[in-house]
Amino acid sequence: MSKFKLKHKFNAIRCEYDGQKFPSLLEKRCYIVLKKLRESGKILFFLQQIPFHIGGGKKHFVDFLVFTPSGALFIESKGRDLEVGKLKRLIASDLNNLTIHVVKDCKELYPLIEEHQ
């Protein structure tokens, strides 16, 4: 085994929490906020890494599918939102007639959930 650690190309820090691996600190922090929102009753539950087939054998994964008392929200946590990700998200949104919300900070989840109550 090499003594050198591979560095993520966008400097995202891979981490673990609750026995789960996360590709970034932002996604882990969003997970923690969503757990708190579930425990407080603001959301019913949430799922992680929801796949969408976008054609050509390709998939786009949305980080979270959040169920509130009034409906569902698709949420992606993005520290750096690249053009290819935007395009894949647009295709997934259009093919499935849905909105995918992008958060750059886990604190953005609170008003987003609040407005969808």
PDB file of C-alpha atoms in Angstrom:
ATOM      1  CA  MET A   1       0.000   0.000   0.000  1.00  0.00           C
ATOM      2  CA  SER A   2       1.268   3.425  -0.924  1.00  0.00           C
ATOM      3  CA  LYS A   3       2.067   5.892   1.810  1.00  0.00           C
ATOM      4  CA  PHE A   4       0.522   8.669  -0.288  1.00  0.00           C
ATOM      5  CA  LYS A   5      -3.171   9.411   0.038  1.00  0.00           C
ATOM      6  CA  LEU A   6      -5.106  10.210  -3.101  1.00  0.00           C
ATOM      7  CA  LYS A   7      -6.395  13.757  -3.025  1.00  0.00           C
ATOM      8  CA  HIS A   8      -9.882  14.559  -4.303  1.00  0.00           C
ATOM      9  CA  LYS A   9      -9.664  16.697  -7.435  1.00  0.00           C
ATOM     10  CA  PHE A  10     -11.902  19.403  -5.928  1.00  0.00           C
ATOM     11  CA  ASN A  11     -10.341  19.213  -2.440  1.00  0.00           C
ATOM     12  CA  ALA A  12     -13.478  17.616  -0.996  1.00  0.00           C
ATOM     13  CA  ILE A  13     -12.726  15.788   2.221  1.00  0.00           C
ATOM     14  CA  ARG A  14     -14.122  12.275   2.309  1.00  0.00           C
ATOM     15  CA  CYS A  15     -15.457  11.377   5.727  1.00  0.00           C
ATOM     16  CA  GLU A  16     -17.509   8.905   7.701  1.00  0.00           C
ATOM     17  CA  TYR A  17     -20.410   9.363  10.096  1.00  0.00           C
ATOM     18  CA  ASP A  18     -22.976   6.924  11.527  1.00  0.00           C
ATOM     19  CA  GLY A  19     -21.081   4.118   9.787  1.00  0.00           C
ATOM     20  CA  GLN A  20     -21.666   5.739   6.371  1.00  0.00           C
ATOM     21  CA  LYS A  21     -19.085   7.143   4.000  1.00  0.00           C
ATOM     22  CA  PHE A  22     -19.627  10.570   2.498  1.00  0.00           C
ATOM     23  CA  PRO A  23     -17.745  12.083  -0.453  1.00  0.00           C
ATOM     24  CA  SER A  24     -17.599  15.501   1.235  1.00  0.00           C
ATOM     25  CA  LEU A  25     -17.969  17.281   4.551  1.00  0.00           C
ATOM     26  CA  LEU A  26     -20.884  19.239   3.100  1.00  0.00           C
ATOM     27  CA  GLU A  27     -22.868  16.105   2.316  1.00  0.00           C
ATOM     28  CA  LYS A  28     -22.145  14.739   5.803  1.00  0.00           C
ATOM     29  CA  ARG A  29     -23.274  18.013   7.392  1.00  0.00           C
ATOM     30  CA  CYS A  30     -26.481  17.986   5.323  1.00  0.00           C
ATOM     31  CA  TYR A  31     -27.099  14.418   6.504  1.00  0.00           C
ATOM     32  CA  ILE A  32     -26.705  15.530  10.136  1.00  0.00           C
ATOM     33  CA  VAL A  33     -29.121  18.455   9.637  1.00  0.00           C
ATOM     34  CA  LEU A  34     -31.675  16.170   7.980  1.00  0.00           C
ATOM     35  CA  LYS A  35     -31.404  13.723  10.890  1.00  0.00           C
ATOM     36  CA  LYS A  36     -32.118  16.589  13.308  1.00  0.00           C
ATOM     37  CA  LEU A  37     -35.070  17.735  11.196  1.00  0.00           C
ATOM     38  CA  ARG A  38     -36.444  14.180  11.202  1.00  0.00           C
ATOM     39  CA  GLU A  39     -36.028  13.852  14.970  1.00  0.00           C
ATOM     40  CA  SER A  40     -37.823  17.182  15.480  1.00  0.00           C
ATOM     41  CA  GLY A  41     -40.709  16.118  13.218  1.00  0.00           C
ATOM     42  CA  LYS A  42     -40.063  18.797  10.563  1.00  0.00           C
ATOM     43  CA  ILE A  43     -39.550  16.055   7.960  1.00  0.00           C
ATOM     44  CA  LEU A  44     -40.947  12.525   7.884  1.00  0.00           C
ATOM     45  CA  PHE A  45     -37.818  10.782   6.578  1.00  0.00           C
ATOM     46  CA  PHE A  46     -35.188  10.999   3.849  1.00  0.00           C
ATOM     47  CA  LEU A  47     -33.392   8.728   1.407  1.00  0.00           C
ATOM     48  CA  GLN A  48     -29.866   9.066   0.070  1.00  0.00           C
ATOM     49  CA  GLN A  49     -28.216   8.720  -3.342  1.00  0.00           C
ATOM     50  CA  ILE A  50     -31.310   8.523  -5.538  1.00  0.00           C
ATOM     51  CA  PRO A  51     -30.392   7.377  -9.093  1.00  0.00           C
ATOM     52  CA  PHE A  52     -31.922   8.825 -12.252  1.00  0.00           C
ATOM     53  CA  HIS A  53     -31.259   7.257 -15.645  1.00  0.00           C
ATOM     54  CA  ILE A  54     -30.471  10.105 -18.022  1.00  0.00           C
ATOM     55  CA  GLY A  55     -29.857   8.192 -21.246  1.00  0.00           C
ATOM     56  CA  GLY A  56     -26.814   6.728 -22.921  1.00  0.00           C
ATOM     57  CA  GLY A  57     -26.338   4.294 -20.046  1.00  0.00           C
ATOM     58  CA  LYS A  58     -25.612   7.233 -17.721  1.00  0.00           C
ATOM     59  CA  LYS A  59     -27.056   7.944 -14.287  1.00  0.00           C
ATOM     60  CA  HIS A  60     -27.274  11.045 -12.165  1.00  0.00           C
ATOM     61  CA  PHE A  61     -27.433  10.618  -8.402  1.00  0.00           C
ATOM     62  CA  VAL A  62     -29.269  13.124  -6.243  1.00  0.00           C
ATOM     63  CA  ASP A  63     -27.872  13.266  -2.699  1.00  0.00           C
ATOM     64  CA  PHE A  64     -31.170  13.349  -0.790  1.00  0.00           C
ATOM     65  CA  LEU A  65     -34.868  12.751  -1.309  1.00  0.00           C
ATOM     66  CA  VAL A  66     -36.613  14.424   1.624  1.00  0.00           C
ATOM     67  CA  PHE A  67     -40.229  13.692   2.556  1.00  0.00           C
ATOM     68  CA  THR A  68     -42.094  16.465   4.317  1.00  0.00           C
ATOM     69  CA  PRO A  69     -45.733  16.363   5.476  1.00  0.00           C
ATOM     70  CA  SER A  70     -46.685  18.244   2.282  1.00  0.00           C
ATOM     71  CA  GLY A  71     -44.537  16.442  -0.312  1.00  0.00           C
ATOM     72  CA  ALA A  72     -41.054  15.498  -1.396  1.00  0.00           C
ATOM     73  CA  LEU A  73     -37.888  17.467  -2.175  1.00  0.00           C
ATOM     74  CA  PHE A  74     -34.846  16.395  -4.164  1.00  0.00           C
ATOM     75  CA  ILE A  75     -31.713  18.012  -2.740  1.00  0.00           C
ATOM     76  CA  GLU A  76     -28.090  18.050  -3.851  1.00  0.00           C
ATOM     77  CA  SER A  77     -25.244  19.402  -1.779  1.00  0.00           C
ATOM     78  CA  LYS A  78     -22.648  21.077  -3.980  1.00  0.00           C
ATOM     79  CA  GLY A  79     -19.605  22.937  -2.802  1.00  0.00           C
ATOM     80  CA  ARG A  80     -18.531  23.393  -6.406  1.00  0.00           C
ATOM     81  CA  ASP A  81     -21.241  23.067  -9.046  1.00  0.00           C
ATOM     82  CA  LEU A  82     -19.590  22.143 -12.337  1.00  0.00           C
ATOM     83  CA  GLU A  83     -21.176  22.487 -15.783  1.00  0.00           C
ATOM     84  CA  VAL A  84     -21.366  18.723 -16.319  1.00  0.00           C
ATOM     85  CA  GLY A  85     -23.240  18.341 -13.024  1.00  0.00           C
ATOM     86  CA  LYS A  86     -25.613  21.157 -13.946  1.00  0.00           C
ATOM     87  CA  LEU A  87     -26.304  19.509 -17.303  1.00  0.00           C
ATOM     88  CA  LYS A  88     -26.940  16.080 -15.774  1.00  0.00           C
ATOM     89  CA  ARG A  89     -29.214  17.654 -13.166  1.00  0.00           C
ATOM     90  CA  LEU A  90     -31.127  19.524 -15.883  1.00  0.00           C
ATOM     91  CA  ILE A  91     -31.605  16.316 -17.890  1.00  0.00           C
ATOM     92  CA  ALA A  92     -32.760  14.390 -14.799  1.00  0.00           C
ATOM     93  CA  SER A  93     -35.140  17.234 -13.891  1.00  0.00           C
ATOM     94  CA  ASP A  94     -36.602  17.494 -17.393  1.00  0.00           C
ATOM     95  CA  LEU A  95     -36.981  13.745 -17.948  1.00  0.00           C
ATOM     96  CA  ASN A  96     -38.782  13.292 -14.632  1.00  0.00           C
ATOM     97  CA  ASN A  97     -40.635  16.612 -14.426  1.00  0.00           C
ATOM     98  CA  LEU A  98     -39.204  17.566 -11.033  1.00  0.00           C
ATOM     99  CA  THR A  99     -37.063  20.195  -9.345  1.00  0.00           C
ATOM    100  CA  ILE A 100     -33.693  19.419  -7.825  1.00  0.00           C
ATOM    101  CA  HIS A 101     -32.677  21.979  -5.194  1.00  0.00           C
ATOM    102  CA  VAL A 102     -28.969  22.721  -4.783  1.00  0.00           C
ATOM    103  CA  VAL A 103     -27.541  23.771  -1.418  1.00  0.00           C
ATOM    104  CA  LYS A 104     -24.020  25.083  -0.942  1.00  0.00           C
ATOM    105  CA  ASP A 105     -24.295  25.192   2.846  1.00  0.00           C
ATOM    106  CA  CYS A 106     -26.224  22.855   5.140  1.00  0.00           C
ATOM    107  CA  LYS A 107     -27.883  25.890   6.793  1.00  0.00           C
ATOM    108  CA  GLU A 108     -29.784  26.416   3.521  1.00  0.00           C
ATOM    109  CA  LEU A 109     -31.784  23.280   4.343  1.00  0.00           C
ATOM    110  CA  TYR A 110     -33.735  24.968   7.153  1.00  0.00           C
ATOM    111  CA  PRO A 111     -35.510  27.640   5.046  1.00  0.00           C
ATOM    112  CA  LEU A 112     -35.929  25.194   2.157  1.00  0.00           C
ATOM    113  CA  ILE A 113     -37.710  22.671   4.389  1.00  0.00           C
ATOM    114  CA  GLU A 114     -39.681  25.440   6.108  1.00  0.00           C
ATOM    115  CA  GLU A 115     -41.071  26.765   2.813  1.00  0.00           C
ATOM    116  CA  HIS A 116     -42.170  23.232   1.854  1.00  0.00           C
ATOM    117  CA  GLN A 117     -44.100  22.516   5.060  1.00  0.00           C
TER     118      GLN A 117
END
